[in-house]
Amino acid sequence: MCTLEQRSNLFILTLTGNNQHRLSPTLIAAILSALRQVKSVATSGSVLITNSKGKFFSNGLDRCRVKALSRLSQMVESLRHVVAELVSFPIPTISVVQGHAAAAGFVLALSHDYMLMREDRGVLYMSEIDLGGCLPDYFTVLFRAKIGSGLARRDVVLGGRKVRGREAVEMGIVDGVWGGEERLGEAAVELAERLGARKWDGEVYQKMREGLYPELCVVLGAVTGRIQAKL
């Protein structure tokens, strides 16, 4: 499942276990609950780091446990809430991809403000084209918002390209790569501490992020509004 740890002003959300961290309804709900918990107590200077244990960051939705199309649609909608929460988060967010991130797992990582990757292991892979499935609307808009190069988006979404660490930097998908799990973790903490030291106003940070990704906010708007109404 996942755990949430607080180290001073840093919140560390970890997908636990040595499995593929497939996004089941239970795991999606646990991630969303952890994000809301962080959001309720975060202060100026707080930063969220999302990482994982084992060979996978996340291998996408847990399709093996879902045979009915209606259940799959429900999981896609549940994940929409997670993406909406991250887009409306009042503090900086960092995803640490130290293993494979495929399909919805790729989307989860890309939904963070910063994305760091391990150089010597793991790929980013948007598998829907190979599986014969269309992308949900917010997946498509997220890729347009976060990957600036049209050629890179084409290769990822239409080409099903499996992108390794150094390639991901060159394509403008991730911010940097590091060799080994330990060094990657240290780099994430160092980045988080630099960001936290700026002590930005949370409301201002949220509004400026939303200004950067207006189309994504429109697609997620109704969901984001419901989330905010509950808090």
JSON list of C-alpha atoms in Angstrom, two decimals:
[
{"chain": "A", "resi": 1, "resn": "MET", "atom": "CA", "xyz": [0.00, 0.00, 0.00]},
{"chain": "A", "resi": 2, "resn": "CYS", "atom": "CA", "xyz": [1.54, 3.33, 1.02]},
{"chain": "A", "resi": 3, "resn": "THR", "atom": "CA", "xyz": [2.96, 5.12, 4.04]},
{"chain": "A", "resi": 4, "resn": "LEU", "atom": "CA", "xyz": [3.26, 8.79, 4.94]},
{"chain": "A", "resi": 5, "resn": "GLU", "atom": "CA", "xyz": [6.20, 10.10, 6.95]},
{"chain": "A", "resi": 6, "resn": "GLN", "atom": "CA", "xyz": [6.94, 13.63, 8.10]},
{"chain": "A", "resi": 7, "resn": "ARG", "atom": "CA", "xyz": [10.54, 14.82, 8.51]},
{"chain": "A", "resi": 8, "resn": "SER", "atom": "CA", "xyz": [10.41, 18.39, 9.71]},
{"chain": "A", "resi": 9, "resn": "ASN", "atom": "CA", "xyz": [8.83, 20.29, 6.80]},
{"chain": "A", "resi": 10, "resn": "LEU", "atom": "CA", "xyz": [9.13, 17.36, 4.35]},
{"chain": "A", "resi": 11, "resn": "PHE", "atom": "CA", "xyz": [6.29, 14.90, 3.79]},
{"chain": "A", "resi": 12, "resn": "ILE", "atom": "CA", "xyz": [7.35, 11.58, 2.22]},
{"chain": "A", "resi": 13, "resn": "LEU", "atom": "CA", "xyz": [4.66, 9.42, 0.62]},
{"chain": "A", "resi": 14, "resn": "THR", "atom": "CA", "xyz": [6.00, 5.94, -0.19]},
{"chain": "A", "resi": 15, "resn": "LEU", "atom": "CA", "xyz": [4.38, 3.19, -2.24]},
{"chain": "A", "resi": 16, "resn": "THR", "atom": "CA", "xyz": [5.45, 0.18, -0.19]},
{"chain": "A", "resi": 17, "resn": "GLY", "atom": "CA", "xyz": [6.23, -3.46, -0.88]},
{"chain": "A", "resi": 18, "resn": "ASN", "atom": "CA", "xyz": [8.16, -5.19, -3.64]},
{"chain": "A", "resi": 19, "resn": "ASN", "atom": "CA", "xyz": [5.20, -5.56, -5.97]},
{"chain": "A", "resi": 20, "resn": "GLN", "atom": "CA", "xyz": [4.32, -3.51, -9.05]},
{"chain": "A", "resi": 21, "resn": "HIS", "atom": "CA", "xyz": [2.31, -0.91, -7.09]},
{"chain": "A", "resi": 22, "resn": "ARG", "atom": "CA", "xyz": [-0.59, -1.25, -9.47]},
{"chain": "A", "resi": 23, "resn": "LEU", "atom": "CA", "xyz": [-3.22, 1.38, -8.79]},
{"chain": "A", "resi": 24, "resn": "SER", "atom": "CA", "xyz": [-6.15, -0.53, -7.34]},
{"chain": "A", "resi": 25, "resn": "PRO", "atom": "CA", "xyz": [-9.19, 1.21, -5.85]},
{"chain": "A", "resi": 26, "resn": "THR", "atom": "CA", "xyz": [-7.69, 0.61, -2.40]},
{"chain": "A", "resi": 27, "resn": "LEU", "atom": "CA", "xyz": [-4.28, 2.09, -3.27]},
{"chain": "A", "resi": 28, "resn": "ILE", "atom": "CA", "xyz": [-5.80, 5.07, -5.06]},
{"chain": "A", "resi": 29, "resn": "ALA", "atom": "CA", "xyz": [-7.97, 5.78, -2.01]},
{"chain": "A", "resi": 30, "resn": "ALA", "atom": "CA", "xyz": [-4.93, 5.47, 0.28]},
{"chain": "A", "resi": 31, "resn": "ILE", "atom": "CA", "xyz": [-2.91, 7.91, -1.83]},
{"chain": "A", "resi": 32, "resn": "LEU", "atom": "CA", "xyz": [-5.77, 10.39, -1.94]},
{"chain": "A", "resi": 33, "resn": "SER", "atom": "CA", "xyz": [-6.23, 10.14, 1.83]},
{"chain": "A", "resi": 34, "resn": "ALA", "atom": "CA", "xyz": [-2.50, 10.76, 2.40]},
{"chain": "A", "resi": 35, "resn": "LEU", "atom": "CA", "xyz": [-2.54, 13.79, 0.10]},
{"chain": "A", "resi": 36, "resn": "ARG", "atom": "CA", "xyz": [-5.50, 15.27, 1.94]},
{"chain": "A", "resi": 37, "resn": "GLN", "atom": "CA", "xyz": [-3.77, 14.64, 5.24]},
{"chain": "A", "resi": 38, "resn": "VAL", "atom": "CA", "xyz": [-0.68, 16.51, 4.06]},
{"chain": "A", "resi": 39, "resn": "LYS", "atom": "CA", "xyz": [-2.78, 19.33, 2.64]},
{"chain": "A", "resi": 40, "resn": "SER", "atom": "CA", "xyz": [-4.57, 19.79, 5.96]},
{"chain": "A", "resi": 41, "resn": "VAL", "atom": "CA", "xyz": [-1.37, 20.34, 7.97]},
{"chain": "A", "resi": 42, "resn": "ALA", "atom": "CA", "xyz": [1.12, 21.73, 5.42]},
{"chain": "A", "resi": 43, "resn": "THR", "atom": "CA", "xyz": [2.61, 25.13, 6.15]},
{"chain": "A", "resi": 44, "resn": "SER", "atom": "CA", "xyz": [4.85, 27.58, 4.36]},
{"chain": "A", "resi": 45, "resn": "GLY", "atom": "CA", "xyz": [8.04, 25.67, 3.60]},
{"chain": "A", "resi": 46, "resn": "SER", "atom": "CA", "xyz": [6.44, 22.23, 3.37]},
{"chain": "A", "resi": 47, "resn": "VAL", "atom": "CA", "xyz": [7.26, 19.96, 0.41]},
{"chain": "A", "resi": 48, "resn": "LEU", "atom": "CA", "xyz": [5.84, 16.59, -0.68]},
{"chain": "A", "resi": 49, "resn": "ILE", "atom": "CA", "xyz": [8.05, 13.77, -2.00]},
{"chain": "A", "resi": 50, "resn": "THR", "atom": "CA", "xyz": [6.39, 10.70, -3.54]},
{"chain": "A", "resi": 51, "resn": "ASN", "atom": "CA", "xyz": [8.58, 7.63, -4.00]},
{"chain": "A", "resi": 52, "resn": "SER", "atom": "CA", "xyz": [8.36, 3.84, -4.00]},
{"chain": "A", "resi": 53, "resn": "LYS", "atom": "CA", "xyz": [10.02, 0.65, -2.89]},
{"chain": "A", "resi": 54, "resn": "GLY", "atom": "CA", "xyz": [11.14, -2.13, -5.22]},
{"chain": "A", "resi": 55, "resn": "LYS", "atom": "CA", "xyz": [11.56, -2.31, -9.00]},
{"chain": "A", "resi": 56, "resn": "PHE", "atom": "CA", "xyz": [8.43, -0.32, -9.86]},
{"chain": "A", "resi": 57, "resn": "PHE", "atom": "CA", "xyz": [7.22, 3.19, -9.21]},
{"chain": "A", "resi": 58, "resn": "SER", "atom": "CA", "xyz": [3.83, 2.02, -10.46]},
{"chain": "A", "resi": 59, "resn": "ASN", "atom": "CA", "xyz": [2.87, -0.28, -13.31]},
{"chain": "A", "resi": 60, "resn": "GLY", "atom": "CA", "xyz": [-0.46, 1.43, -13.93]},
{"chain": "A", "resi": 61, "resn": "LEU", "atom": "CA", "xyz": [-4.04, 0.57, -13.06]},
{"chain": "A", "resi": 62, "resn": "ASP", "atom": "CA", "xyz": [-4.73, -2.83, -11.54]},
{"chain": "A", "resi": 63, "resn": "ARG", "atom": "CA", "xyz": [-6.52, -4.20, -14.60]},
{"chain": "A", "resi": 64, "resn": "CYS", "atom": "CA", "xyz": [-6.04, -7.81, -13.49]},
{"chain": "A", "resi": 65, "resn": "ARG", "atom": "CA", "xyz": [-8.53, -7.35, -10.66]},
{"chain": "A", "resi": 66, "resn": "VAL", "atom": "CA", "xyz": [-11.05, -5.48, -12.78]},
{"chain": "A", "resi": 67, "resn": "LYS", "atom": "CA", "xyz": [-12.96, -7.42, -15.42]},
{"chain": "A", "resi": 68, "resn": "ALA", "atom": "CA", "xyz": [-15.97, -5.16, -15.82]},
{"chain": "A", "resi": 69, "resn": "LEU", "atom": "CA", "xyz": [-15.51, -2.02, -17.92]},
{"chain": "A", "resi": 70, "resn": "SER", "atom": "CA", "xyz": [-17.59, -0.07, -15.41]},
{"chain": "A", "resi": 71, "resn": "ARG", "atom": "CA", "xyz": [-15.10, -0.89, -12.62]},
{"chain": "A", "resi": 72, "resn": "LEU", "atom": "CA", "xyz": [-12.20, 0.21, -14.79]},
{"chain": "A", "resi": 73, "resn": "SER", "atom": "CA", "xyz": [-13.99, 3.49, -15.52]},
{"chain": "A", "resi": 74, "resn": "GLN", "atom": "CA", "xyz": [-14.48, 3.98, -11.79]},
{"chain": "A", "resi": 75, "resn": "MET", "atom": "CA", "xyz": [-10.73, 3.56, -11.18]},
{"chain": "A", "resi": 76, "resn": "VAL", "atom": "CA", "xyz": [-9.94, 6.06, -13.94]},
{"chain": "A", "resi": 77, "resn": "GLU", "atom": "CA", "xyz": [-12.33, 8.52, -12.31]},
{"chain": "A", "resi": 78, "resn": "SER", "atom": "CA", "xyz": [-10.81, 7.89, -8.87]},
{"chain": "A", "resi": 79, "resn": "LEU", "atom": "CA", "xyz": [-7.33, 8.58, -10.21]},
{"chain": "A", "resi": 80, "resn": "ARG", "atom": "CA", "xyz": [-8.67, 11.82, -11.69]},
{"chain": "A", "resi": 81, "resn": "HIS", "atom": "CA", "xyz": [-9.23, 12.97, -8.09]},
{"chain": "A", "resi": 82, "resn": "VAL", "atom": "CA", "xyz": [-5.59, 12.23, -7.24]},
{"chain": "A", "resi": 83, "resn": "VAL", "atom": "CA", "xyz": [-4.35, 14.24, -10.22]},
{"chain": "A", "resi": 84, "resn": "ALA", "atom": "CA", "xyz": [-6.73, 17.06, -9.34]},
{"chain": "A", "resi": 85, "resn": "GLU", "atom": "CA", "xyz": [-5.47, 17.07, -5.76]},
{"chain": "A", "resi": 86, "resn": "LEU", "atom": "CA", "xyz": [-1.86, 17.32, -6.91]},
{"chain": "A", "resi": 87, "resn": "VAL", "atom": "CA", "xyz": [-2.66, 20.12, -9.36]},
{"chain": "A", "resi": 88, "resn": "SER", "atom": "CA", "xyz": [-4.38, 22.06, -6.58]},
{"chain": "A", "resi": 89, "resn": "PHE", "atom": "CA", "xyz": [-1.74, 21.29, -3.93]},
{"chain": "A", "resi": 90, "resn": "PRO", "atom": "CA", "xyz": [-0.53, 24.35, -1.98]},
{"chain": "A", "resi": 91, "resn": "ILE", "atom": "CA", "xyz": [3.10, 23.16, -1.71]},
{"chain": "A", "resi": 92, "resn": "PRO", "atom": "CA", "xyz": [5.78, 21.94, -4.13]},
{"chain": "A", "resi": 93, "resn": "THR", "atom": "CA", "xyz": [5.63, 18.27, -5.08]},
{"chain": "A", "resi": 94, "resn": "ILE", "atom": "CA", "xyz": [8.39, 15.92, -6.25]},
{"chain": "A", "resi": 95, "resn": "SER", "atom": "CA", "xyz": [8.04, 12.41, -7.71]},
{"chain": "A", "resi": 96, "resn": "VAL", "atom": "CA", "xyz": [11.01, 10.07, -7.40]},
{"chain": "A", "resi": 97, "resn": "VAL", "atom": "CA", "xyz": [10.91, 7.39, -10.10]},
{"chain": "A", "resi": 98, "resn": "GLN", "atom": "CA", "xyz": [13.41, 4.74, -9.05]},
{"chain": "A", "resi": 99, "resn": "GLY", "atom": "CA", "xyz": [11.73, 1.97, -11.08]},
{"chain": "A", "resi": 100, "resn": "HIS", "atom": "CA", "xyz": [9.32, 1.45, -13.95]},
{"chain": "A", "resi": 101, "resn": "ALA", "atom": "CA", "xyz": [6.42, 3.91, -14.32]},
{"chain": "A", "resi": 102, "resn": "ALA", "atom": "CA", "xyz": [3.86, 2.76, -16.87]},
{"chain": "A", "resi": 103, "resn": "ALA", "atom": "CA", "xyz": [0.49, 4.06, -18.03]},
{"chain": "A", "resi": 104, "resn": "ALA", "atom": "CA", "xyz": [-1.40, 5.47, -15.02]},
{"chain": "A", "resi": 105, "resn": "GLY", "atom": "CA", "xyz": [1.80, 5.13, -12.98]},
{"chain": "A", "resi": 106, "resn": "PHE", "atom": "CA", "xyz": [3.51, 7.44, -15.45]},
{"chain": "A", "resi": 107, "resn": "VAL", "atom": "CA", "xyz": [0.57, 9.84, -15.09]},
{"chain": "A", "resi": 108, "resn": "LEU", "atom": "CA", "xyz": [0.87, 9.79, -11.30]},
{"chain": "A", "resi": 109, "resn": "ALA", "atom": "CA", "xyz": [4.58, 10.67, -11.47]},
{"chain": "A", "resi": 110, "resn": "LEU", "atom": "CA", "xyz": [4.04, 13.37, -14.11]},
{"chain": "A", "resi": 111, "resn": "SER", "atom": "CA", "xyz": [1.34, 15.03, -11.99]},
{"chain": "A", "resi": 112, "resn": "HIS", "atom": "CA", "xyz": [4.02, 16.32, -9.60]},
{"chain": "A", "resi": 113, "resn": "ASP", "atom": "CA", "xyz": [5.85, 19.63, -10.05]},
{"chain": "A", "resi": 114, "resn": "TYR", "atom": "CA", "xyz": [9.26, 18.00, -10.29]},
{"chain": "A", "resi": 115, "resn": "MET", "atom": "CA", "xyz": [10.15, 14.53, -11.53]},
{"chain": "A", "resi": 116, "resn": "LEU", "atom": "CA", "xyz": [13.46, 12.82, -10.75]},
{"chain": "A", "resi": 117, "resn": "MET", "atom": "CA", "xyz": [14.48, 9.45, -12.17]},
{"chain": "A", "resi": 118, "resn": "ARG", "atom": "CA", "xyz": [17.04, 6.75, -11.61]},
{"chain": "A", "resi": 119, "resn": "GLU", "atom": "CA", "xyz": [19.55, 6.56, -14.46]},
{"chain": "A", "resi": 120, "resn": "ASP", "atom": "CA", "xyz": [20.46, 2.89, -14.23]},
{"chain": "A", "resi": 121, "resn": "ARG", "atom": "CA", "xyz": [17.01, 1.32, -13.87]},
{"chain": "A", "resi": 122, "resn": "GLY", "atom": "CA", "xyz": [13.44, 1.87, -14.90]},
{"chain": "A", "resi": 123, "resn": "VAL", "atom": "CA", "xyz": [11.52, 3.14, -17.92]},
{"chain": "A", "resi": 124, "resn": "LEU", "atom": "CA", "xyz": [8.64, 5.49, -18.56]},
{"chain": "A", "resi": 125, "resn": "TYR", "atom": "CA", "xyz": [6.07, 3.78, -20.77]},
{"chain": "A", "resi": 126, "resn": "MET", "atom": "CA", "xyz": [2.63, 4.86, -21.96]},
{"chain": "A", "resi": 127, "resn": "SER", "atom": "CA", "xyz": [1.26, 1.44, -22.87]},
{"chain": "A", "resi": 128, "resn": "GLU", "atom": "CA", "xyz": [-2.26, 2.29, -24.03]},
{"chain": "A", "resi": 129, "resn": "ILE", "atom": "CA", "xyz": [-1.37, 2.37, -27.74]},
{"chain": "A", "resi": 130, "resn": "ASP", "atom": "CA", "xyz": [0.01, -1.18, -27.47]},
{"chain": "A", "resi": 131, "resn": "LEU", "atom": "CA", "xyz": [-2.93, -2.39, -25.38]},
{"chain": "A", "resi": 132, "resn": "GLY", "atom": "CA", "xyz": [-5.49, -0.94, -27.79]},
{"chain": "A", "resi": 133, "resn": "GLY", "atom": "CA", "xyz": [-7.03, 1.50, -25.32]},
{"chain": "A", "resi": 134, "resn": "CYS", "atom": "CA", "xyz": [-7.71, 5.22, -25.66]},
{"chain": "A", "resi": 135, "resn": "LEU", "atom": "CA", "xyz": [-6.43, 7.73, -23.13]},
{"chain": "A", "resi": 136, "resn": "PRO", "atom": "CA", "xyz": [-8.81, 9.43, -20.68]},
{"chain": "A", "resi": 137, "resn": "ASP", "atom": "CA", "xyz": [-9.19, 13.14, -21.41]},
{"chain": "A", "resi": 138, "resn": "TYR", "atom": "CA", "xyz": [-7.13, 14.28, -18.42]},
{"chain": "A", "resi": 139, "resn": "PHE", "atom": "CA", "xyz": [-4.26, 11.93, -19.35]},
{"chain": "A", "resi": 140, "resn": "THR", "atom": "CA", "xyz": [-4.00, 13.58, -22.77]},
{"chain": "A", "resi": 141, "resn": "VAL", "atom": "CA", "xyz": [-4.20, 17.11, -21.40]},
{"chain": "A", "resi": 142, "resn": "LEU", "atom": "CA", "xyz": [-1.64, 16.31, -18.69]},
{"chain": "A", "resi": 143, "resn": "PHE", "atom": "CA", "xyz": [0.86, 15.19, -21.32]},
{"chain": "A", "resi": 144, "resn": "ARG", "atom": "CA", "xyz": [0.26, 18.35, -23.34]},
{"chain": "A", "resi": 145, "resn": "ALA", "atom": "CA", "xyz": [0.73, 20.46, -20.21]},
{"chain": "A", "resi": 146, "resn": "LYS", "atom": "CA", "xyz": [3.84, 18.77, -18.86]},
{"chain": "A", "resi": 147, "resn": "ILE", "atom": "CA", "xyz": [5.81, 17.69, -21.97]},
{"chain": "A", "resi": 148, "resn": "GLY", "atom": "CA", "xyz": [6.67, 20.71, -24.07]},
{"chain": "A", "resi": 149, "resn": "SER", "atom": "CA", "xyz": [7.97, 18.97, -27.20]},
{"chain": "A", "resi": 150, "resn": "GLY", "atom": "CA", "xyz": [5.37, 17.77, -29.66]},
{"chain": "A", "resi": 151, "resn": "LEU", "atom": "CA", "xyz": [7.81, 15.16, -30.97]},
{"chain": "A", "resi": 152, "resn": "ALA", "atom": "CA", "xyz": [8.38, 13.83, -27.46]},
{"chain": "A", "resi": 153, "resn": "ARG", "atom": "CA", "xyz": [4.62, 13.61, -26.86]},
{"chain": "A", "resi": 154, "resn": "ARG", "atom": "CA", "xyz": [4.20, 11.80, -30.17]},
{"chain": "A", "resi": 155, "resn": "ASP", "atom": "CA", "xyz": [6.87, 9.24, -29.32]},
{"chain": "A", "resi": 156, "resn": "VAL", "atom": "CA", "xyz": [5.47, 8.64, -25.83]},
{"chain": "A", "resi": 157, "resn": "VAL", "atom": "CA", "xyz": [1.74, 8.56, -26.59]},
{"chain": "A", "resi": 158, "resn": "LEU", "atom": "CA", "xyz": [1.52, 7.43, -30.23]},
{"chain": "A", "resi": 159, "resn": "GLY", "atom": "CA", "xyz": [4.76, 5.49, -30.41]},
{"chain": "A", "resi": 160, "resn": "GLY", "atom": "CA", "xyz": [4.61, 3.66, -27.10]},
{"chain": "A", "resi": 161, "resn": "ARG", "atom": "CA", "xyz": [8.28, 4.47, -26.60]},
{"chain": "A", "resi": 162, "resn": "LYS", "atom": "CA", "xyz": [9.93, 3.07, -23.49]},
{"chain": "A", "resi": 163, "resn": "VAL", "atom": "CA", "xyz": [11.95, 6.00, -22.23]},
{"chain": "A", "resi": 164, "resn": "ARG", "atom": "CA", "xyz": [14.96, 5.48, -19.98]},
{"chain": "A", "resi": 165, "resn": "GLY", "atom": "CA", "xyz": [16.43, 8.05, -17.62]},
{"chain": "A", "resi": 166, "resn": "ARG", "atom": "CA", "xyz": [18.93, 9.92, -19.79]},
{"chain": "A", "resi": 167, "resn": "GLU", "atom": "CA", "xyz": [16.49, 9.96, -22.71]},
{"chain": "A", "resi": 168, "resn": "ALA", "atom": "CA", "xyz": [13.79, 11.34, -20.42]},
{"chain": "A", "resi": 169, "resn": "VAL", "atom": "CA", "xyz": [16.01, 14.30, -19.55]},
{"chain": "A", "resi": 170, "resn": "GLU", "atom": "CA", "xyz": [16.79, 14.96, -23.21]},
{"chain": "A", "resi": 171, "resn": "MET", "atom": "CA", "xyz": [13.06, 14.82, -24.07]},
{"chain": "A", "resi": 172, "resn": "GLY", "atom": "CA", "xyz": [12.21, 17.29, -21.33]},
{"chain": "A", "resi": 173, "resn": "ILE", "atom": "CA", "xyz": [10.14, 14.84, -19.29]},
{"chain": "A", "resi": 174, "resn": "VAL", "atom": "CA", "xyz": [12.20, 14.62, -16.09]},
{"chain": "A", "resi": 175, "resn": "ASP", "atom": "CA", "xyz": [14.34, 17.19, -14.30]},
{"chain": "A", "resi": 176, "resn": "GLY", "atom": "CA", "xyz": [17.37, 14.98, -13.73]},
{"chain": "A", "resi": 177, "resn": "VAL", "atom": "CA", "xyz": [18.70, 11.44, -13.29]},
{"chain": "A", "resi": 178, "resn": "TRP", "atom": "CA", "xyz": [20.97, 9.88, -10.70]},
{"chain": "A", "resi": 179, "resn": "GLY", "atom": "CA", "xyz": [22.68, 6.51, -10.45]},
{"chain": "A", "resi": 180, "resn": "GLY", "atom": "CA", "xyz": [21.46, 4.25, -7.67]},
{"chain": "A", "resi": 181, "resn": "GLU", "atom": "CA", "xyz": [18.52, 4.38, -5.30]},
{"chain": "A", "resi": 182, "resn": "GLU", "atom": "CA", "xyz": [20.44, 6.03, -2.46]},
{"chain": "A", "resi": 183, "resn": "ARG", "atom": "CA", "xyz": [21.81, 8.91, -4.55]},
{"chain": "A", "resi": 184, "resn": "LEU", "atom": "CA", "xyz": [18.40, 9.49, -6.14]},
{"chain": "A", "resi": 185, "resn": "GLY", "atom": "CA", "xyz": [16.78, 9.70, -2.72]},
{"chain": "A", "resi": 186, "resn": "GLU", "atom": "CA", "xyz": [19.43, 12.13, -1.51]},
{"chain": "A", "resi": 187, "resn": "ALA", "atom": "CA", "xyz": [18.89, 14.32, -4.59]},
{"chain": "A", "resi": 188, "resn": "ALA", "atom": "CA", "xyz": [15.15, 14.42, -3.94]},
{"chain": "A", "resi": 189, "resn": "VAL", "atom": "CA", "xyz": [15.66, 15.51, -0.33]},
{"chain": "A", "resi": 190, "resn": "GLU", "atom": "CA", "xyz": [18.21, 18.14, -1.38]},
{"chain": "A", "resi": 191, "resn": "LEU", "atom": "CA", "xyz": [15.77, 19.57, -3.92]},
{"chain": "A", "resi": 192, "resn": "ALA", "atom": "CA", "xyz": [12.94, 19.50, -1.39]},
{"chain": "A", "resi": 193, "resn": "GLU", "atom": "CA", "xyz": [15.03, 21.34, 1.18]},
{"chain": "A", "resi": 194, "resn": "ARG", "atom": "CA", "xyz": [15.98, 24.03, -1.36]},
{"chain": "A", "resi": 195, "resn": "LEU", "atom": "CA", "xyz": [12.34, 24.50, -2.32]},
{"chain": "A", "resi": 196, "resn": "GLY", "atom": "CA", "xyz": [11.17, 24.48, 1.30]},
{"chain": "A", "resi": 197, "resn": "ALA", "atom": "CA", "xyz": [13.71, 27.11, 2.26]},
{"chain": "A", "resi": 198, "resn": "ARG", "atom": "CA", "xyz": [11.92, 29.57, -0.02]},
{"chain": "A", "resi": 199, "resn": "LYS", "atom": "CA", "xyz": [8.83, 29.38, 2.23]},
{"chain": "A", "resi": 200, "resn": "TRP", "atom": "CA", "xyz": [6.41, 30.34, -0.50]},
{"chain": "A", "resi": 201, "resn": "ASP", "atom": "CA", "xyz": [2.84, 31.25, 0.31]},
{"chain": "A", "resi": 202, "resn": "GLY", "atom": "CA", "xyz": [0.69, 28.17, -0.33]},
{"chain": "A", "resi": 203, "resn": "GLU", "atom": "CA", "xyz": [-2.29, 29.95, -1.83]},
{"chain": "A", "resi": 204, "resn": "VAL", "atom": "CA", "xyz": [-0.07, 31.93, -4.19]},
{"chain": "A", "resi": 205, "resn": "TYR", "atom": "CA", "xyz": [1.85, 28.77, -5.19]},
{"chain": "A", "resi": 206, "resn": "GLN", "atom": "CA", "xyz": [-1.39, 26.94, -5.96]},
{"chain": "A", "resi": 207, "resn": "LYS", "atom": "CA", "xyz": [-2.81, 29.79, -8.04]},
{"chain": "A", "resi": 208, "resn": "MET", "atom": "CA", "xyz": [0.43, 30.20, -10.02]},
{"chain": "A", "resi": 209, "resn": "ARG", "atom": "CA", "xyz": [0.53, 26.47, -10.81]},
{"chain": "A", "resi": 210, "resn": "GLU", "atom": "CA", "xyz": [-3.07, 26.60, -11.98]},
{"chain": "A", "resi": 211, "resn": "GLY", "atom": "CA", "xyz": [-2.13, 29.57, -14.18]},
{"chain": "A", "resi": 212, "resn": "LEU", "atom": "CA", "xyz": [0.60, 27.49, -15.83]},
{"chain": "A", "resi": 213, "resn": "TYR", "atom": "CA", "xyz": [-1.78, 24.69, -16.76]},
{"chain": "A", "resi": 214, "resn": "PRO", "atom": "CA", "xyz": [-5.15, 26.32, -17.57]},
{"chain": "A", "resi": 215, "resn": "GLU", "atom": "CA", "xyz": [-6.38, 23.59, -19.93]},
{"chain": "A", "resi": 216, "resn": "LEU", "atom": "CA", "xyz": [-5.60, 20.89, -17.39]},
{"chain": "A", "resi": 217, "resn": "CYS", "atom": "CA", "xyz": [-7.42, 22.87, -14.70]},
{"chain": "A", "resi": 218, "resn": "VAL", "atom": "CA", "xyz": [-10.47, 23.13, -16.95]},
{"chain": "A", "resi": 219, "resn": "VAL", "atom": "CA", "xyz": [-10.55, 19.36, -17.46]},
{"chain": "A", "resi": 220, "resn": "LEU", "atom": "CA", "xyz": [-10.07, 18.76, -13.74]},
{"chain": "A", "resi": 221, "resn": "GLY", "atom": "CA", "xyz": [-12.07, 21.81, -12.63]},
{"chain": "A", "resi": 222, "resn": "ALA", "atom": "CA", "xyz": [-15.25, 20.14, -11.45]},
{"chain": "A", "resi": 223, "resn": "VAL", "atom": "CA", "xyz": [-13.28, 17.54, -9.50]},
{"chain": "A", "resi": 224, "resn": "THR", "atom": "CA", "xyz": [-10.93, 20.14, -8.02]},
{"chain": "A", "resi": 225, "resn": "GLY", "atom": "CA", "xyz": [-13.92, 22.19, -6.94]},
{"chain": "A", "resi": 226, "resn": "ARG", "atom": "CA", "xyz": [-15.49, 19.22, -5.16]},
{"chain": "A", "resi": 227, "resn": "ILE", "atom": "CA", "xyz": [-12.19, 18.49, -3.38]},
{"chain": "A", "resi": 228, "resn": "GLN", "atom": "CA", "xyz": [-11.84, 22.06, -2.17]},
{"chain": "A", "resi": 229, "resn": "ALA", "atom": "CA", "xyz": [-15.47, 22.13, -1.02]},
{"chain": "A", "resi": 230, "resn": "LYS", "atom": "CA", "xyz": [-14.79, 19.16, 1.28]},
{"chain": "A", "resi": 231, "resn": "LEU", "atom": "CA", "xyz": [-11.76, 20.74, 2.98]}
]
